[in-house]
Short mmCIF file of C-alpha atoms and ligand atoms in Angstrom, two decimals:
data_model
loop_
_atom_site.label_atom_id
_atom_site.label_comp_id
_atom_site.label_asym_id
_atom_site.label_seq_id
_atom_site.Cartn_x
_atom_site.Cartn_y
_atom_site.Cartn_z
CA UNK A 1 0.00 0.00 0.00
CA UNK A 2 1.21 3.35 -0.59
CA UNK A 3 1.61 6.57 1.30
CA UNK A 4 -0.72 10.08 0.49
CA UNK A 5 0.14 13.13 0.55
CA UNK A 6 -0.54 13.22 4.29
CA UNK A 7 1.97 10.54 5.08
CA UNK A 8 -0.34 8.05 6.14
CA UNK A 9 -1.32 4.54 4.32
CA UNK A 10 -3.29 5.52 1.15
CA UNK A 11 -6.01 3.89 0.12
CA UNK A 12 -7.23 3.60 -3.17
CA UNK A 13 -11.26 2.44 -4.24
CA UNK A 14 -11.72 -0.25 -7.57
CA UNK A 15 -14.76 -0.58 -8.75
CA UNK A 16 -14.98 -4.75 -8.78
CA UNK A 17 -18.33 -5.56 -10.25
CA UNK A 18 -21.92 -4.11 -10.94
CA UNK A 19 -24.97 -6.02 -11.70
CA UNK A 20 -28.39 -5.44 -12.06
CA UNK A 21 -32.02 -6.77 -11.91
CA UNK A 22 -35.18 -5.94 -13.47
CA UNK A 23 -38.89 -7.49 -13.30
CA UNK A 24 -39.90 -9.74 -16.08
CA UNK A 25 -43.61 -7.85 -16.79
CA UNK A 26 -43.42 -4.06 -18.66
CA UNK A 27 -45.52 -1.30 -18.84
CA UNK A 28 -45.76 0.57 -21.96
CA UNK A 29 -47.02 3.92 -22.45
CA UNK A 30 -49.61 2.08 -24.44
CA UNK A 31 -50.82 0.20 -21.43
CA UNK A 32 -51.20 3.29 -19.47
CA UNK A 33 -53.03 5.37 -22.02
CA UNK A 34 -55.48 2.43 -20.93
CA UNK A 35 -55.48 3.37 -17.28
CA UNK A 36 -55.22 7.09 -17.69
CA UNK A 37 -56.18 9.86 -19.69
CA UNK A 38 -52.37 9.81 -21.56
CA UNK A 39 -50.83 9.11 -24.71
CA UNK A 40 -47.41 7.87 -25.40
CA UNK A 41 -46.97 11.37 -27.49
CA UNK A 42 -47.00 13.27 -24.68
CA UNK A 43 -45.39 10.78 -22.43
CA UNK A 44 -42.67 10.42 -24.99
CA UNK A 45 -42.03 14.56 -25.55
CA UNK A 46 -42.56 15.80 -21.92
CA UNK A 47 -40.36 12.65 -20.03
CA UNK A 48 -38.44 10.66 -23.02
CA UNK A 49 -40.43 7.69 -21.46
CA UNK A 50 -41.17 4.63 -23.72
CA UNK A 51 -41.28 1.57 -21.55
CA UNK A 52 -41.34 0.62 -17.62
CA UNK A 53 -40.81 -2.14 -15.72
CA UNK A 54 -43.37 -3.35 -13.28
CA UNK A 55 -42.54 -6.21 -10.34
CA UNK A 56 -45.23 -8.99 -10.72
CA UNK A 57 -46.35 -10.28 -7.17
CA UNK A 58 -43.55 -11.97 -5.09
CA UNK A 59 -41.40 -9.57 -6.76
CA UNK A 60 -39.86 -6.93 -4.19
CA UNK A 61 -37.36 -4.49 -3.37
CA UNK A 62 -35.58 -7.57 -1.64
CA UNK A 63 -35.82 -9.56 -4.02
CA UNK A 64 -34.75 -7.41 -7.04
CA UNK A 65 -31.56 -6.36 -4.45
CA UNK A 66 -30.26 -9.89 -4.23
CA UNK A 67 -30.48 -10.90 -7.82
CA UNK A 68 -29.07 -7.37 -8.28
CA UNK A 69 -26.14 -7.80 -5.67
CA UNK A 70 -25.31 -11.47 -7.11
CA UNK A 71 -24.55 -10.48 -10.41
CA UNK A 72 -22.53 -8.01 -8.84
CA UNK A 73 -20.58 -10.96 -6.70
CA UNK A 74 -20.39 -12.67 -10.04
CA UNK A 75 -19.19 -9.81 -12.32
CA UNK A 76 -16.45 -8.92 -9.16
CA UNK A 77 -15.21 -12.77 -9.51
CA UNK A 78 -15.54 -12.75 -5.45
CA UNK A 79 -17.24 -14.80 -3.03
CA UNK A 80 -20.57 -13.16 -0.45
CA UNK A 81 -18.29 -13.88 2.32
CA UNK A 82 -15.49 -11.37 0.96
CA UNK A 83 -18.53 -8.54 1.90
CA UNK A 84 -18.13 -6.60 4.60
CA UNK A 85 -20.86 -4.26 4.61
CA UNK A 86 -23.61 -3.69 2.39
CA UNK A 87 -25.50 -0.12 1.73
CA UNK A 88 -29.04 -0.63 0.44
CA UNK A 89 -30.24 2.58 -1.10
CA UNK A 90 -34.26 2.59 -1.21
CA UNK A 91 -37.25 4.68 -1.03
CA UNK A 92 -39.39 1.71 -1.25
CA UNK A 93 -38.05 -0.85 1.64
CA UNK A 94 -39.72 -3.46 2.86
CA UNK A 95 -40.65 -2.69 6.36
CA UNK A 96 -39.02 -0.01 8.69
CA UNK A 97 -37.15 -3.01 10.29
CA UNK A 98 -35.23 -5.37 10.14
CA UNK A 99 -33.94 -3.21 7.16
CA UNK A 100 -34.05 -4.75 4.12
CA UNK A 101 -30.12 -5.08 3.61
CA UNK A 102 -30.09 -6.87 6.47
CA UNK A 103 -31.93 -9.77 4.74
CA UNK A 104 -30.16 -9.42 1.36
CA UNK A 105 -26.89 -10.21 3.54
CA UNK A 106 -28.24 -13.31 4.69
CA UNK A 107 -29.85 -14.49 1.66
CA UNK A 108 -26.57 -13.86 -0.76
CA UNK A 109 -24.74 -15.64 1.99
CA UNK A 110 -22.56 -12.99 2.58
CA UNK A 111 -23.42 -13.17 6.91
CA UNK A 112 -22.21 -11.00 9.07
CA UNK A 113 -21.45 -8.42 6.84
CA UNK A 114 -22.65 -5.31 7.99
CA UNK A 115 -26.39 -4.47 6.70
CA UNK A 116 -27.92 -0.63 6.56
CA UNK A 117 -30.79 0.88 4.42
CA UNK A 118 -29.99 4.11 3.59
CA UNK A 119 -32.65 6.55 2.97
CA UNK A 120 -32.02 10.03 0.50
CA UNK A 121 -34.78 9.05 -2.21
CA UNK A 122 -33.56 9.19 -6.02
CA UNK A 123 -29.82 10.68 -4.05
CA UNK A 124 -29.30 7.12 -2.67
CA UNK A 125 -27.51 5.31 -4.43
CA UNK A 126 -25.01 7.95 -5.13
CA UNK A 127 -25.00 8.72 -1.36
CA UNK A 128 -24.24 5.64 -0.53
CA UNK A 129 -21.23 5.82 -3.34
CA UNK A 130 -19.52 8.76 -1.37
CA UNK A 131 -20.46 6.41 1.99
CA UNK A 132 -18.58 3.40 0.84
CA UNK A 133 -15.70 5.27 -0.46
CA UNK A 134 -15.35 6.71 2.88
CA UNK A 135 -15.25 3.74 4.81
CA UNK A 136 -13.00 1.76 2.58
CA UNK A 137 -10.55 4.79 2.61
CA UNK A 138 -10.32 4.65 6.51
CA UNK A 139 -9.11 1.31 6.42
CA UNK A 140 -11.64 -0.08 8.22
CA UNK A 141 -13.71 -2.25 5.78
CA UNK A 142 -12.15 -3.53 2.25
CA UNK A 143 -15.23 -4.34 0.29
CA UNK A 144 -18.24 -2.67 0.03
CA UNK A 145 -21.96 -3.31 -1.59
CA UNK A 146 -23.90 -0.03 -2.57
CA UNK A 147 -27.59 -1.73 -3.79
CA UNK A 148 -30.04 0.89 -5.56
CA UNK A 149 -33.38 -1.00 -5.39
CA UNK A 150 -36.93 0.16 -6.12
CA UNK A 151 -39.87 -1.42 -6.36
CA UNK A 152 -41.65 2.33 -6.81
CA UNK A 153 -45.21 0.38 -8.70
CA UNK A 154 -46.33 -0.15 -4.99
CA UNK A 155 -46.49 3.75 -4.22
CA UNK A 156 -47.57 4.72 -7.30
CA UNK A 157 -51.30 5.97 -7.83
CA UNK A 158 -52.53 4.67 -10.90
CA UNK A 159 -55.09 7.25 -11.51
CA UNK A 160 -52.95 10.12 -11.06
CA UNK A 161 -51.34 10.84 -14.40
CA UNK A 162 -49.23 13.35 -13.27
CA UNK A 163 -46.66 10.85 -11.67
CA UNK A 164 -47.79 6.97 -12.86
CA UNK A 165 -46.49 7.54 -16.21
CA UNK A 166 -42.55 8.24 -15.17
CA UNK A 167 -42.32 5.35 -12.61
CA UNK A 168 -40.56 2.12 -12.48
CA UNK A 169 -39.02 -0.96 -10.35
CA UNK A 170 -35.68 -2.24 -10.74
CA UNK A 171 -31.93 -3.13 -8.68
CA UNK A 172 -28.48 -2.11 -9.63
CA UNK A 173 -25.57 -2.84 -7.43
CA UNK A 174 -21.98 -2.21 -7.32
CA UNK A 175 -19.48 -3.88 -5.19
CA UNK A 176 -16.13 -1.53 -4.19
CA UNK A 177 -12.81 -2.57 -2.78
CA UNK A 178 -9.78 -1.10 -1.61
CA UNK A 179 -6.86 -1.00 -4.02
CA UNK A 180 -3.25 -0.38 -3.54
CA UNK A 181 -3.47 2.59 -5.97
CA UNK A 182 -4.66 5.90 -4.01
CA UNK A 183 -5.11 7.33 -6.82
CA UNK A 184 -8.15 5.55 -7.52
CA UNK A 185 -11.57 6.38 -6.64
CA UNK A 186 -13.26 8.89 -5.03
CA UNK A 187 -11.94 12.34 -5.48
CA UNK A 188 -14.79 14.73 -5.03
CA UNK A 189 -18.10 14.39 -3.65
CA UNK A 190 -21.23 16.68 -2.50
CA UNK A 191 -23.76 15.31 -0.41
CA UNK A 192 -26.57 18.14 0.23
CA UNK A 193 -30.18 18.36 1.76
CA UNK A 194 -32.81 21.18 1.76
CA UNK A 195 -36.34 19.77 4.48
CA UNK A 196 -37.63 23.02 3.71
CA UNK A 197 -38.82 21.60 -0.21
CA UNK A 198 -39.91 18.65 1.65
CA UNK A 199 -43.40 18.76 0.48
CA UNK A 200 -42.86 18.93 -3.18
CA UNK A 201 -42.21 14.95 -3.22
CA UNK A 202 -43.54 12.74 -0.63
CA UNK A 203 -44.85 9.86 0.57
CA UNK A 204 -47.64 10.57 3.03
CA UNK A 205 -48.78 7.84 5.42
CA UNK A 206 -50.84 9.41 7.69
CA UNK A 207 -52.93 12.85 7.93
CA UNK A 208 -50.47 14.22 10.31
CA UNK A 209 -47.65 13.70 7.14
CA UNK A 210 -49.54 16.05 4.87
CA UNK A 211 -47.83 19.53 4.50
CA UNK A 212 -49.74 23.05 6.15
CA UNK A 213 -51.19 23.71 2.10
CA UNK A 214 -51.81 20.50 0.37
CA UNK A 215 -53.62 21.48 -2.02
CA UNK A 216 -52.05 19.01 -4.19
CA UNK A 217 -52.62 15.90 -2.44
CA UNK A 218 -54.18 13.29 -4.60
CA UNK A 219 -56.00 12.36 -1.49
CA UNK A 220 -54.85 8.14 -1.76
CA UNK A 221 -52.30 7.56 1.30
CA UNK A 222 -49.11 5.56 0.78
CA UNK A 223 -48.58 6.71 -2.79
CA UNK A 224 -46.12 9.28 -4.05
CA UNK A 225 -47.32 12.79 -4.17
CA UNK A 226 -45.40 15.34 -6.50
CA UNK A 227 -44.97 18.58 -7.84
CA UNK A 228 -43.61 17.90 -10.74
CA UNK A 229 -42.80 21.74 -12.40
CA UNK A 230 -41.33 23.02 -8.97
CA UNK A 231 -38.93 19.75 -8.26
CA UNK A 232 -37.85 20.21 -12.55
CA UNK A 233 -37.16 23.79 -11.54
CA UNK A 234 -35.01 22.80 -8.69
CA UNK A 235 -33.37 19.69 -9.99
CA UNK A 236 -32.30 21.49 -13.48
CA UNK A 237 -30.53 24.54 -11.25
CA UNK A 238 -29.41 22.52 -8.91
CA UNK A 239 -27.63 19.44 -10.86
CA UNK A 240 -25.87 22.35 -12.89
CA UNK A 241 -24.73 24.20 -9.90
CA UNK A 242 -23.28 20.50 -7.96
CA UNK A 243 -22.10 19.92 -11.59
CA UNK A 244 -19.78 22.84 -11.62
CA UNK A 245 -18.85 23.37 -8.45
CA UNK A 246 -17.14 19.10 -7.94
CA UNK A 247 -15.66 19.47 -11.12
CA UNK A 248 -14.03 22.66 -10.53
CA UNK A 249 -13.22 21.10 -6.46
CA UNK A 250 -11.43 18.63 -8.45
CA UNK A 251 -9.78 20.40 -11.39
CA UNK A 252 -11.76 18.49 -13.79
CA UNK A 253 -13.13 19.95 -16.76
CA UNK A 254 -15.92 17.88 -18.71
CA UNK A 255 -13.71 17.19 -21.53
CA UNK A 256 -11.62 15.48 -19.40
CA UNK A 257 -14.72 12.88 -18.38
CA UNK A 258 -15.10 9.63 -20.01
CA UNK A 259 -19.08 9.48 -19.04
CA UNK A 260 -21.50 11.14 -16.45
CA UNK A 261 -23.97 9.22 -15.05
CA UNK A 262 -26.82 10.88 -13.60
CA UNK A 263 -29.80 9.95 -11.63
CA UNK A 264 -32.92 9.06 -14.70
CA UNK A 265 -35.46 11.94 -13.91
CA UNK A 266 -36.74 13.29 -17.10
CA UNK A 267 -34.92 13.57 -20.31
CA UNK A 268 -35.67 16.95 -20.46
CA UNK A 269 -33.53 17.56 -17.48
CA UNK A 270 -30.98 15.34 -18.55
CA UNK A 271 -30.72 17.19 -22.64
CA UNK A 272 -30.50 20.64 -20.65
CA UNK A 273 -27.69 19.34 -18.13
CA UNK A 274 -25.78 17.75 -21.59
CA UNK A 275 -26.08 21.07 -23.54
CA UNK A 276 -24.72 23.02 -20.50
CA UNK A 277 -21.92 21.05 -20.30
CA UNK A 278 -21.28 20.94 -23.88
CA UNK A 279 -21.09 17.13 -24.04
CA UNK A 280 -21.17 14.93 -27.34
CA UNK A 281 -23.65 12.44 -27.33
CA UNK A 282 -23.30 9.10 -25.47
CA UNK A 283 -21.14 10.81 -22.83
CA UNK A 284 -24.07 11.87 -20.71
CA UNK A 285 -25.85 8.71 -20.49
CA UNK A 286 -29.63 8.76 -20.89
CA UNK A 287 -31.64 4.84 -21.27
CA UNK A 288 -34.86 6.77 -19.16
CA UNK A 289 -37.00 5.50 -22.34
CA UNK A 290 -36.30 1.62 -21.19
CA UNK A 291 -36.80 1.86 -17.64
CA UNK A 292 -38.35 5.30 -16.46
CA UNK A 293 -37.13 6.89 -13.57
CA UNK A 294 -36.49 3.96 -11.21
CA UNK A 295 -35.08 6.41 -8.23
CA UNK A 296 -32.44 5.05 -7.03
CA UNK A 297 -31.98 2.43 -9.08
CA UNK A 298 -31.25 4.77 -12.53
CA UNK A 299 -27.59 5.48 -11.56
CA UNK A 300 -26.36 1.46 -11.21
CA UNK A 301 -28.45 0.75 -14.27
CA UNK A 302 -27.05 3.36 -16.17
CA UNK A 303 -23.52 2.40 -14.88
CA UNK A 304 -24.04 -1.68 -15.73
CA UNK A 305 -24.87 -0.61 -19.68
CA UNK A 306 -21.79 1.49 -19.80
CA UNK A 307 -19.72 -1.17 -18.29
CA UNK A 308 -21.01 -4.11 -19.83
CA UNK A 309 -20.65 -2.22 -23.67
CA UNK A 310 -16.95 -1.86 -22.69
CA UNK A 311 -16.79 1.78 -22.87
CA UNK A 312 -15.78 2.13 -19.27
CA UNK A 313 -11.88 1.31 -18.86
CA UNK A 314 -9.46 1.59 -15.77
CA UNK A 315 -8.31 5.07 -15.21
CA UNK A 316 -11.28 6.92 -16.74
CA UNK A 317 -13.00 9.63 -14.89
CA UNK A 318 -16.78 9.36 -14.48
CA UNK A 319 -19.42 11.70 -12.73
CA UNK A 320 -22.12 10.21 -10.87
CA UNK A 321 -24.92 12.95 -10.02
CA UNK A 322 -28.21 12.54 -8.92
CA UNK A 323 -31.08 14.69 -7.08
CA UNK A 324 -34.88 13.70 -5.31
CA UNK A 325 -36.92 13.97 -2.57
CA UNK A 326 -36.03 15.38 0.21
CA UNK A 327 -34.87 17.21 -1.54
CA UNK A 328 -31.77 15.61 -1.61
CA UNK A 329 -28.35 16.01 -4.19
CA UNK A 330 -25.42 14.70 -4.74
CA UNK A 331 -22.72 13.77 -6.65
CA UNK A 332 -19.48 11.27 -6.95
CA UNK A 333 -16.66 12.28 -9.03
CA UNK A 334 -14.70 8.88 -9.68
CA UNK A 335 -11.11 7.70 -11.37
CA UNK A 336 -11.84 4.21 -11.91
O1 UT7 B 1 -36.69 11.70 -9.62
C1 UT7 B 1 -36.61 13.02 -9.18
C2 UT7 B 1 -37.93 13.58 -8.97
N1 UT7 B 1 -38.80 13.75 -10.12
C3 UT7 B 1 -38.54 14.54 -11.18
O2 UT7 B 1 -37.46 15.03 -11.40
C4 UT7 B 1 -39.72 14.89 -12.07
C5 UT7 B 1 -39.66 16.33 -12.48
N2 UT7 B 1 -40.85 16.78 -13.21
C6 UT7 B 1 -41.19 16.32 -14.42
O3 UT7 B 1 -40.57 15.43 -14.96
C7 UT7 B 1 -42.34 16.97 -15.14
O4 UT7 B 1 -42.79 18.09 -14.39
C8 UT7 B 1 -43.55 16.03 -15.38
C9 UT7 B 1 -43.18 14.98 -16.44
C10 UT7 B 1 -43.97 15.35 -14.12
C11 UT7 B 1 -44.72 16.84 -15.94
O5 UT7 B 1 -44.33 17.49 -17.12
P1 UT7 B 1 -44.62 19.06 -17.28
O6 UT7 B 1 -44.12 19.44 -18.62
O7 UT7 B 1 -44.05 19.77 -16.10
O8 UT7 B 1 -46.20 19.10 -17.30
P2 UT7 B 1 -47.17 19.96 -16.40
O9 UT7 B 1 -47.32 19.37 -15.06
O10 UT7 B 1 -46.78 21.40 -16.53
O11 UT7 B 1 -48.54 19.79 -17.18
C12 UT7 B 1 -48.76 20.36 -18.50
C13 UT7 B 1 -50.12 19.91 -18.98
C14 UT7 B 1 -51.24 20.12 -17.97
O12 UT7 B 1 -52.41 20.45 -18.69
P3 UT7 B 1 -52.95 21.97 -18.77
O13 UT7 B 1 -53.18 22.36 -17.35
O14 UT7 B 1 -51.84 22.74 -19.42
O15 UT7 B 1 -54.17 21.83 -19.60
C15 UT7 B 1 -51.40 18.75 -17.33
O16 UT7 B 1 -52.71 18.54 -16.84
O17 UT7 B 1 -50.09 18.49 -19.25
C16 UT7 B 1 -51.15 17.84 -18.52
N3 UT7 B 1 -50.68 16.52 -18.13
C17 UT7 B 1 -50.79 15.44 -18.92
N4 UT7 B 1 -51.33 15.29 -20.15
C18 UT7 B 1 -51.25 14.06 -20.69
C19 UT7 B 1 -50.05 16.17 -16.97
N5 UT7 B 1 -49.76 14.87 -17.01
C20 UT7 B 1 -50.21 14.40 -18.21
C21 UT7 B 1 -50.18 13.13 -18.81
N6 UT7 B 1 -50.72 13.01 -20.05
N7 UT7 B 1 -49.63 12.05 -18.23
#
């Protein structure tokens, strides 16, 4: 191992492995002109939305994390028990306790690694990024899980068409581990929070949930509430702003990027954030029309296609950024 800058050990972060999961039924913009008053025109201009995937009963957040997490093992070439900690990033688990990573642990085998959910909405996956890199660069833990699972169908209100048509279920993981090379992984990160916007995505469960005005709720309990121009507002600004300000923490300009991978909102976000940055196309990666915005999910997906059509290679930079409820945004500047 070599020494920083600081004098002490340095620890470098490899990306080892990534896999993913997805349900086996879809949901076209077809189907839900059939539920709602929609069309795939609109759906297709206002969200670049084509098709979503749906979890069929049995399927959960669990499960989609495990299948998700042992592709990952497999893609990493290690064994569960070489885990030591896993990071599930969800806004859908499956009950307030045990958390769900907890139970992924066991069931990939990978006992006692350490198990946490980790809650920042559409943020989470990329929050728990900047978390693993952290640990593993302290020394204390070597490998690292970060799970993005959704299964966002079961808070959705399917007679709302304001939010039903953007949503959809799926798992990515990733599996980090330290690496003799400090100059490998993390460089720069943001993690940031504002409660205040709070009611402009949530999940109410209860009366006492709603905001002071609500003059939006949809009235149906336990389903995603949303407005949709305000967080659009906030999320082009703000991605821009997180955009600018890691890169320029880091030195980094965006020719010298290989991809950025952001969280899967709307494509109309994502064109706006490309243009900004004055990116060719295929560096800013955008597959929203296959999957729809699977919260934090969308980064790990996004990350698996780049990965598995070779166009990721060791020593290439690559931004992660993402932004949701909460709100909640972030980003992950990496040299893999
Ligand atoms: O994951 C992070 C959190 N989420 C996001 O980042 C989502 C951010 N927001 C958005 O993506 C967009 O705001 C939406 C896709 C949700 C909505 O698109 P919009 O362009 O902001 O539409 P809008 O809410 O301004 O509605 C425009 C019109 C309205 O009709 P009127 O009042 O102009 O007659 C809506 O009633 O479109 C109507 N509309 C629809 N029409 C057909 C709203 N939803 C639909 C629909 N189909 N599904």
């Amino acid at each position: 191992m070599s020494t920083g800058p600081d004098g002490r050990a340095g620890v470098g972060v490899r990306l080892a492995g990534v896999g993913t999961a997805l349900p086996t039924r879809t949901l076209t913009n077809e189907d839900l002109a059939g539920l709602v008053d929609t069309n795939d025109e609109w759906i297709t201009q206002r969200t670049g939305i084509k098709t979503r995937y749906i979890a069929e009963n049995g399927t959960t957040t669990r499960s989609l994390a495990v299948d998700s997490l042992r592709a990952a093992i497999d893609d990493a070439g290690m064994q569960p028990g070489e885990l030591d900690m896993v990071l599930l990033a969800t806004m859908t688990p499956e009950m307030s306790c045990p958390s769900t990573a907890a139970r992924v642990v066991h069931e990939v085998g990978a006992s006692p690694a350490g198990a946490m959910d980790l809650a920042a909405a559409c943020s989470g996956f990329v929050y728990g990024l900047n978390h693993a890199a952290a640990l593993i660069q302290t020394g204390h833990y070597k490998t690292v899980a970060v799970i993005g699972s959704e299964t966002l169908s079961k808070i959705t209100n399917y007679e709302d068409r304001r939010t039903c048509i953007l949503f959809g279920d799926a798992a990515g993981a990733a599996i980090l581990t330290a690496d003799d090379d400090p100059a490998r992984g993390c460089l720069a990160q943001t993690m940031r929070s504002e409660g205040s916007l709070w009611g402009e995505l949530y999940v109410p469960r209860t009366p006492d949930d709603l905001p002071e005005s609500h003059d939006g709720f949809t009235g149906r309990f336990n389903t995603l509430q949303m407005n949709g121009q305000e967080v659009f507002k906030f999320a082009v600004t703000t991605t821009q702003s997180i955009i600018d300000e890691t890169l320029e923490n880091a030195g980094v300009t965006p020719t010298d990027l290989a991809a950025v991978i952001p969280h899967q909102s709307n494509r109309r976000i994502l064109e706006l954030v490309k243009k900004r940055m004055d990116l060719p196309d295929g560096k800013l990666v955008i597959n929203i029309d296959k999957y729809g915005n699977t919260s934090a999910a969308s980064v790990p997906l996004c990350l698996n296609e780049k990965r598995r059509a070779g166009e990721l290679s060791e020593g290439d930079l690559v931004l992660f950024v993402a932004i949701g409820g909460g709100m909640c945004w972030t980003t992950s500047l990496w040299r893999l």
